[in-house]
Amino acid sequence: TNDFNLSCWTSADRLYTTNAIMMNAPEQTPTSPPPTTNSGSTDSIVLALKTDERFQPFLKEDFSPAQYASEVLASSNGVQTASNQLTEGINILEKAVRDEVTRSYDVLMNQLTGIEDAEKILHTLRNGVNSLHQTTAKVRTEIAEPHKIVSAKTKQLERLTTTTDVLHRVVRAVKLTQRLRACVESSDSSGGGRNNSNSTNSSSSSIDFAKAAKLIHELRELEIEASDSLVGVECVDAQREWVVQVTKLVRREANEALKKGMEVQSQADVGNALQVHYNLDELSIAVDVQVNQYASIAIESVKEATDWQKIQSAASSLASKSSSGLNSNNNNSTHSAYTNRSGVSGGQEEIYQNVLWERLESCFEVVHESAMSVWHLQRVLAKKRDPLSHALFLDEVLKRESSNGGSFMHQNNASSAMDNLPCAKFWVMLGKGMTDHMSKTHASAGFVRDVLLQGFPHLMNIIESMHDRCSKDGDAKGVPGCVRKDGADLSILRRSTDAISHTFFSRSYNRLSEPINSGFSSGRNMSRGDSDKFLARIREEMISVEGHASLVNSCAGGVSKALKLLAQKAEYSISSTDWTAEKQRIYAGEPPSSLQRMSLALATELNYIVDLLQPVVNQYSTVPKTSLQAGIDRMKEACFGALSPIFEALEEKVEKFILMRVHDEDWENNSNPLPGGSSYVSSLTTTLKLFQENYLNGLISGHFSSSFGGETSSSSHHASSSSGRSGIGGLQGISSTSTGPIFEKCGETFENVIDSFVRNASLIQKLSISGSNRLAKDCVEVEAALRSHLLFFGPLTSDDAKIANLHAFKRLMFCDNRQILSVVGKSNSPDASKMLLLEIHHLYSQCDSTKITTPWARAGMNPKQYYTWWKAQKDVKEVLRGVQGSLDASKAEDDVTRTMRELCKLLDDTVAIR
């Protein structure tokens, strides 16, 4: 069995290998025909082996002879049968291989010839490589020694070059040192060999420091211009310490000269000192030192001015002088009272306040002097140029590289460098120091903080006055000013007091909101006394910041915020009223209920405040006016919220229950004018009269407000109104007959009633001549009723725009067809399209109803329904489209229809232009 396994394994392996060779054998190229005639039988044998199931396992990629032998042993076909099959397959494959070799003989022989040629070429190439290696070794041997010689000479040359460069630099350094020594020693010899203590000062004062500084700078550049230093060169090292001493001397003398020049404001002395620093390449450092020094002086003066211990000392000495007649015990007790936590006793607050403000004024004098000193330095920098390079010192300080070669003063983008100017740096440093100190002063509760909060406008006045003086004194032609024209420096100073400013305006808002909160406390509404108190607070806060634009803006923002708070609280109070039930009282002509009276009283107070504030607001500049106007507009919204329901109820009653009755009148037969006008006019007059008695009189006179804790009479109302007007900003003679939300609402209702009347009147059909006279009479009576009972917003002239449509419509009653077109031109109505529509609809009453159909009849509506639809239309084109459709469908060609078509064309042009 083992022998069979080995035989079977070997046979299977041979069969698999032969099969693989046959499967991977290269195909015969088309140019080489098979040399034998049995190629077809070979292909058929291979195909038979591929399709024979017995030999399928040998075609698998993962074929294993051992596994195949094991499977054969395990099968029931018998070992001998399997062995015979394998032998048969091997023989067949070997025969096929022989046939394939015979058939491809020429191809195989050609490949063998190619291999021989490749071996010959490879042998030749190997010989060439060996020859190249031999040549390379020979060359290496020949050039090794010359290469060593060249390398040594190159290093020698490099060292000689370096030595030469060092020698040149040493010679240069020695010459510069000799020139520097000659410069210094010439001053010593000019001193006459004096050995007293003043000889040093005399000799140093005669040194040409600008020349010495230039030589020192050149020596310094020699040390750093190459990678190797001159340290170790004896002749240089011997002079190094002396050069360092001279450098210190030159720098010290330059600083002293600059300091003296700054003190006496001498441009020549400052320029000479700056020249020395420029030659030392230390100009920017010297300028920064001076700016920092003067900024520190200014900051320290502010700190010293608010130092509580020094304030105590100054106030105590002042108090002791003023109370020299008192005994020493009283003086001691007074001094001890100053040292408590509050810092001030009861009777000495004014003395301490005066001391503090005097010290602040003095400290900002120091700030002004420091600022002018820095500006003096900046002015010299802007004028001084180096005599050799002609470089402007200010350009060197700003480290600017001009692309056009121009100086700082002539560059187009010079404004971008304003932040780096010495004066600008001074203001920034001062602002930062003041911000830190003011924040600490505000954080530490004490007398100084309380005085600064109380007199914050005075503090801002001191700061702004100092800034204005710097702007005036530090302005010269051709050089940058001490302060910037855009106010950036003043903004820095203002922001430095933000800690105090925020608290000041926070307290201001608390004072403004105090009467509002008390007015709405415990479920009550604001009374006239609360309103006057609120207006007085506004006056006090605005007057306290007069003359300071930034403070006025901030204060106006606080006032606007307080007005919005008042409007919000008023809206909360008004929203509790059930207006649905209250409208029924207006329909019935009854007086308002107690709940409604409370809302109307609140509307009266809102109107009172708005009426007094609006003229004052208009006198302020844009920024505070915008802030205040936002608060007043919010107040108006709240007041309108209380007034709109009653006026809307009045308009609804007048429209539905009175004016629409015009269509129920007989305008063709029973058209004799009545003494008081038509019946609906009488109803309108009665309704307006009751509304005036029940609502308007109480609103205008302040009766609703007085009934809830305000003044007790209208005369007192007018008195308080007059006093309030004269108190707010000190304004006099402001009329109260045509301003305020109440008066605006009356005017709006006045226009709405007239509009409703003329629209309904224009829809009247079958209007006879006597009917026209009667309708004209009604126009006069309606105007008289409105003027008598609703005209609280000021007098009206006969050509006023509010009644223009009414007067124009009344003239239609007496015009023929040829005159109607001229009525539009005589109308003062701001909306010509509305008047055109009224004329067109009125002309339907003059048409033959059998030849033309009205727009409402074509739409299946009556005049009342058409009026409701017409009023709801926001676009005139919709109404015009209905009229044009009625005219297009008409067969009439009389004067009236032609006039209507001309009016429609005019209306169409008017709408297109608008």
mmCIF file of C-alpha atoms in Angstrom, residues 76-218:
data_model
loop_
_atom_site.group_PDB
_atom_site.id
_atom_site.type_symbol
_atom_site.label_atom_id
_atom_site.label_comp_id
_atom_site.label_asym_id
_atom_site.label_seq_id
_atom_site.Cartn_x
_atom_site.Cartn_y
_atom_site.Cartn_z
ATOM 1 C CA SER A 76 -14.330 1.954 -3.780
ATOM 2 C CA ASN A 77 -13.071 1.902 -7.399
ATOM 3 C CA GLY A 78 -9.887 0.058 -6.568
ATOM 4 C CA VAL A 79 -6.261 1.063 -6.485
ATOM 5 C CA GLN A 80 -5.316 -0.701 -9.682
ATOM 6 C CA THR A 81 -8.027 1.037 -11.674
ATOM 7 C CA ALA A 82 -6.922 4.460 -10.421
ATOM 8 C CA SER A 83 -3.299 3.639 -11.202
ATOM 9 C CA ASN A 84 -4.177 2.568 -14.725
ATOM 10 C CA GLN A 85 -6.119 5.765 -15.285
ATOM 11 C CA LEU A 86 -3.215 7.886 -14.104
ATOM 12 C CA THR A 87 -0.772 5.981 -16.321
ATOM 13 C CA GLU A 88 -3.094 6.386 -19.276
ATOM 14 C CA GLY A 89 -3.389 10.101 -18.648
ATOM 15 C CA ILE A 90 0.375 10.479 -18.320
ATOM 16 C CA ASN A 91 0.967 8.692 -21.571
ATOM 17 C CA ILE A 92 -1.599 10.788 -23.370
ATOM 18 C CA LEU A 93 -0.097 14.023 -22.022
ATOM 19 C CA GLU A 94 3.448 12.960 -22.818
ATOM 20 C CA LYS A 95 2.383 12.164 -26.348
ATOM 21 C CA ALA A 96 0.738 15.560 -26.593
ATOM 22 C CA VAL A 97 3.911 17.240 -25.277
ATOM 23 C CA ARG A 98 6.023 15.442 -27.820
ATOM 24 C CA ASP A 99 3.676 16.440 -30.585
ATOM 25 C CA GLU A 100 3.715 20.078 -29.369
ATOM 26 C CA VAL A 101 7.525 20.109 -29.224
ATOM 27 C CA THR A 102 7.728 18.626 -32.690
ATOM 28 C CA ARG A 103 5.259 21.152 -34.033
ATOM 29 C CA SER A 104 7.027 24.123 -32.407
ATOM 30 C CA TYR A 105 10.542 22.978 -33.194
ATOM 31 C CA ASP A 106 11.559 26.017 -35.268
ATOM 32 C CA VAL A 107 10.272 28.436 -32.622
ATOM 33 C CA LEU A 108 12.197 26.691 -29.875
ATOM 34 C CA MET A 109 15.372 26.644 -31.937
ATOM 35 C CA ASN A 110 15.084 30.374 -32.635
ATOM 36 C CA GLN A 111 14.753 31.048 -28.907
ATOM 37 C CA LEU A 112 17.882 28.988 -28.212
ATOM 38 C CA THR A 113 19.802 31.043 -30.799
ATOM 39 C CA GLY A 114 18.717 34.262 -29.071
ATOM 40 C CA ILE A 115 19.966 32.983 -25.748
ATOM 41 C CA GLU A 116 23.391 32.279 -27.215
ATOM 42 C CA ASP A 117 23.587 35.829 -28.606
ATOM 43 C CA ALA A 118 22.600 37.253 -25.209
ATOM 44 C CA GLU A 119 25.329 35.247 -23.500
ATOM 45 C CA LYS A 120 27.943 36.617 -25.947
ATOM 46 C CA ILE A 121 26.794 40.224 -25.343
ATOM 47 C CA LEU A 122 26.862 39.669 -21.586
ATOM 48 C CA HIS A 123 30.431 38.344 -21.800
ATOM 49 C CA THR A 124 31.524 41.405 -23.792
ATOM 50 C CA LEU A 125 29.835 43.730 -21.291
ATOM 51 C CA ARG A 126 31.527 41.983 -18.382
ATOM 52 C CA ASN A 127 34.905 42.473 -19.975
ATOM 53 C CA GLY A 128 34.162 46.198 -20.537
ATOM 54 C CA VAL A 129 33.182 46.680 -16.894
ATOM 55 C CA ASN A 130 36.389 45.074 -15.693
ATOM 56 C CA SER A 131 38.392 47.346 -17.997
ATOM 57 C CA LEU A 132 36.538 50.411 -16.646
ATOM 58 C CA HIS A 133 37.308 49.389 -13.053
ATOM 59 C CA GLN A 134 40.988 49.103 -13.890
ATOM 60 C CA THR A 135 41.013 52.541 -15.573
ATOM 61 C CA THR A 136 39.238 54.155 -12.622
ATOM 62 C CA ALA A 137 41.712 52.730 -10.134
ATOM 63 C CA LYS A 138 44.594 54.026 -12.254
ATOM 64 C CA VAL A 139 43.095 57.523 -12.434
ATOM 65 C CA ARG A 140 42.487 57.514 -8.671
ATOM 66 C CA THR A 141 46.097 56.648 -8.079
ATOM 67 C CA GLU A 142 47.305 59.441 -10.389
ATOM 68 C CA ILE A 143 45.129 62.331 -8.994
ATOM 69 C CA ALA A 144 45.228 61.516 -5.257
ATOM 70 C CA GLU A 145 48.386 63.492 -4.596
ATOM 71 C CA PRO A 146 47.423 66.601 -6.662
ATOM 72 C CA HIS A 147 44.026 66.637 -4.878
ATOM 73 C CA LYS A 148 45.723 66.732 -1.499
ATOM 74 C CA ILE A 149 47.919 69.588 -2.633
ATOM 75 C CA VAL A 150 44.933 71.595 -4.007
ATOM 76 C CA SER A 151 42.925 71.045 -0.800
ATOM 77 C CA ALA A 152 45.790 72.254 1.337
ATOM 78 C CA LYS A 153 46.306 75.329 -0.858
ATOM 79 C CA THR A 154 42.567 76.105 -0.761
ATOM 80 C CA LYS A 155 42.483 76.016 3.041
ATOM 81 C CA GLN A 156 45.596 78.151 3.108
ATOM 82 C CA LEU A 157 43.958 80.680 0.784
ATOM 83 C CA GLU A 158 40.783 80.719 2.876
ATOM 84 C CA ARG A 159 42.743 81.376 6.024
ATOM 85 C CA LEU A 160 44.775 84.074 4.330
ATOM 86 C CA THR A 161 41.574 85.749 3.119
ATOM 87 C CA THR A 162 40.030 85.583 6.591
ATOM 88 C CA THR A 163 43.194 86.915 8.142
ATOM 89 C CA THR A 164 43.301 89.728 5.629
ATOM 90 C CA ASP A 165 39.667 90.619 6.385
ATOM 91 C CA VAL A 166 40.365 90.579 10.105
ATOM 92 C CA LEU A 167 43.444 92.723 9.566
ATOM 93 C CA HIS A 168 41.393 95.200 7.543
ATOM 94 C CA ARG A 169 38.795 95.322 10.307
ATOM 95 C CA VAL A 170 41.504 95.665 12.946
ATOM 96 C CA VAL A 171 43.109 98.492 11.001
ATOM 97 C CA ARG A 172 39.700 100.104 10.613
ATOM 98 C CA ALA A 173 38.981 99.662 14.320
ATOM 99 C CA VAL A 174 42.361 101.113 15.276
ATOM 100 C CA LYS A 175 41.839 104.125 13.037
ATOM 101 C CA LEU A 176 38.310 104.667 14.378
ATOM 102 C CA THR A 177 39.614 104.358 17.912
ATOM 103 C CA GLN A 178 42.349 106.858 17.197
ATOM 104 C CA ARG A 179 39.828 109.270 15.700
ATOM 105 C CA LEU A 180 37.547 108.764 18.710
ATOM 106 C CA ARG A 181 40.455 109.314 21.083
ATOM 107 C CA ALA A 182 41.473 112.425 19.169
ATOM 108 C CA CYS A 183 37.924 113.705 19.413
ATOM 109 C CA VAL A 184 37.845 113.138 23.162
ATOM 110 C CA GLU A 185 41.428 114.177 23.912
ATOM 111 C CA SER A 186 41.071 117.393 21.950
ATOM 112 C CA SER A 187 38.415 118.442 24.438
ATOM 113 C CA ASP A 188 40.767 117.485 27.295
ATOM 114 C CA SER A 189 43.599 119.561 25.874
ATOM 115 C CA SER A 190 41.250 122.491 25.324
ATOM 116 C CA GLY A 191 40.494 122.371 29.035
ATOM 117 C CA GLY A 192 44.043 123.620 29.817
ATOM 118 C CA GLY A 193 45.028 120.645 31.924
ATOM 119 C CA ARG A 194 42.801 121.616 34.781
ATOM 120 C CA ASN A 195 42.598 118.974 37.470
ATOM 121 C CA ASN A 196 39.832 120.401 39.597
ATOM 122 C CA SER A 197 36.430 118.797 39.967
ATOM 123 C CA ASN A 198 34.910 120.885 37.201
ATOM 124 C CA SER A 199 37.416 119.770 34.575
ATOM 125 C CA THR A 200 35.414 116.678 33.649
ATOM 126 C CA ASN A 201 32.232 118.607 33.078
ATOM 127 C CA SER A 202 34.097 121.276 31.116
ATOM 128 C CA SER A 203 35.855 118.755 28.915
ATOM 129 C CA SER A 204 32.732 116.664 28.320
ATOM 130 C CA SER A 205 30.750 119.725 27.368
ATOM 131 C CA SER A 206 33.256 120.557 24.608
ATOM 132 C CA ILE A 207 33.193 117.055 23.055
ATOM 133 C CA ASP A 208 31.552 116.713 19.653
ATOM 134 C CA PHE A 209 29.143 114.025 20.838
ATOM 135 C CA ALA A 210 27.480 113.589 17.451
ATOM 136 C CA LYS A 211 30.866 112.770 15.851
ATOM 137 C CA ALA A 212 31.843 110.549 18.773
ATOM 138 C CA ALA A 213 28.514 108.713 18.555
ATOM 139 C CA LYS A 214 29.025 108.138 14.830
ATOM 140 C CA LEU A 215 32.496 106.668 15.458
ATOM 141 C CA ILE A 216 31.177 104.471 18.271
ATOM 142 C CA HIS A 217 28.403 103.163 16.013
ATOM 143 C CA GLU A 218 30.944 102.331 13.276
#
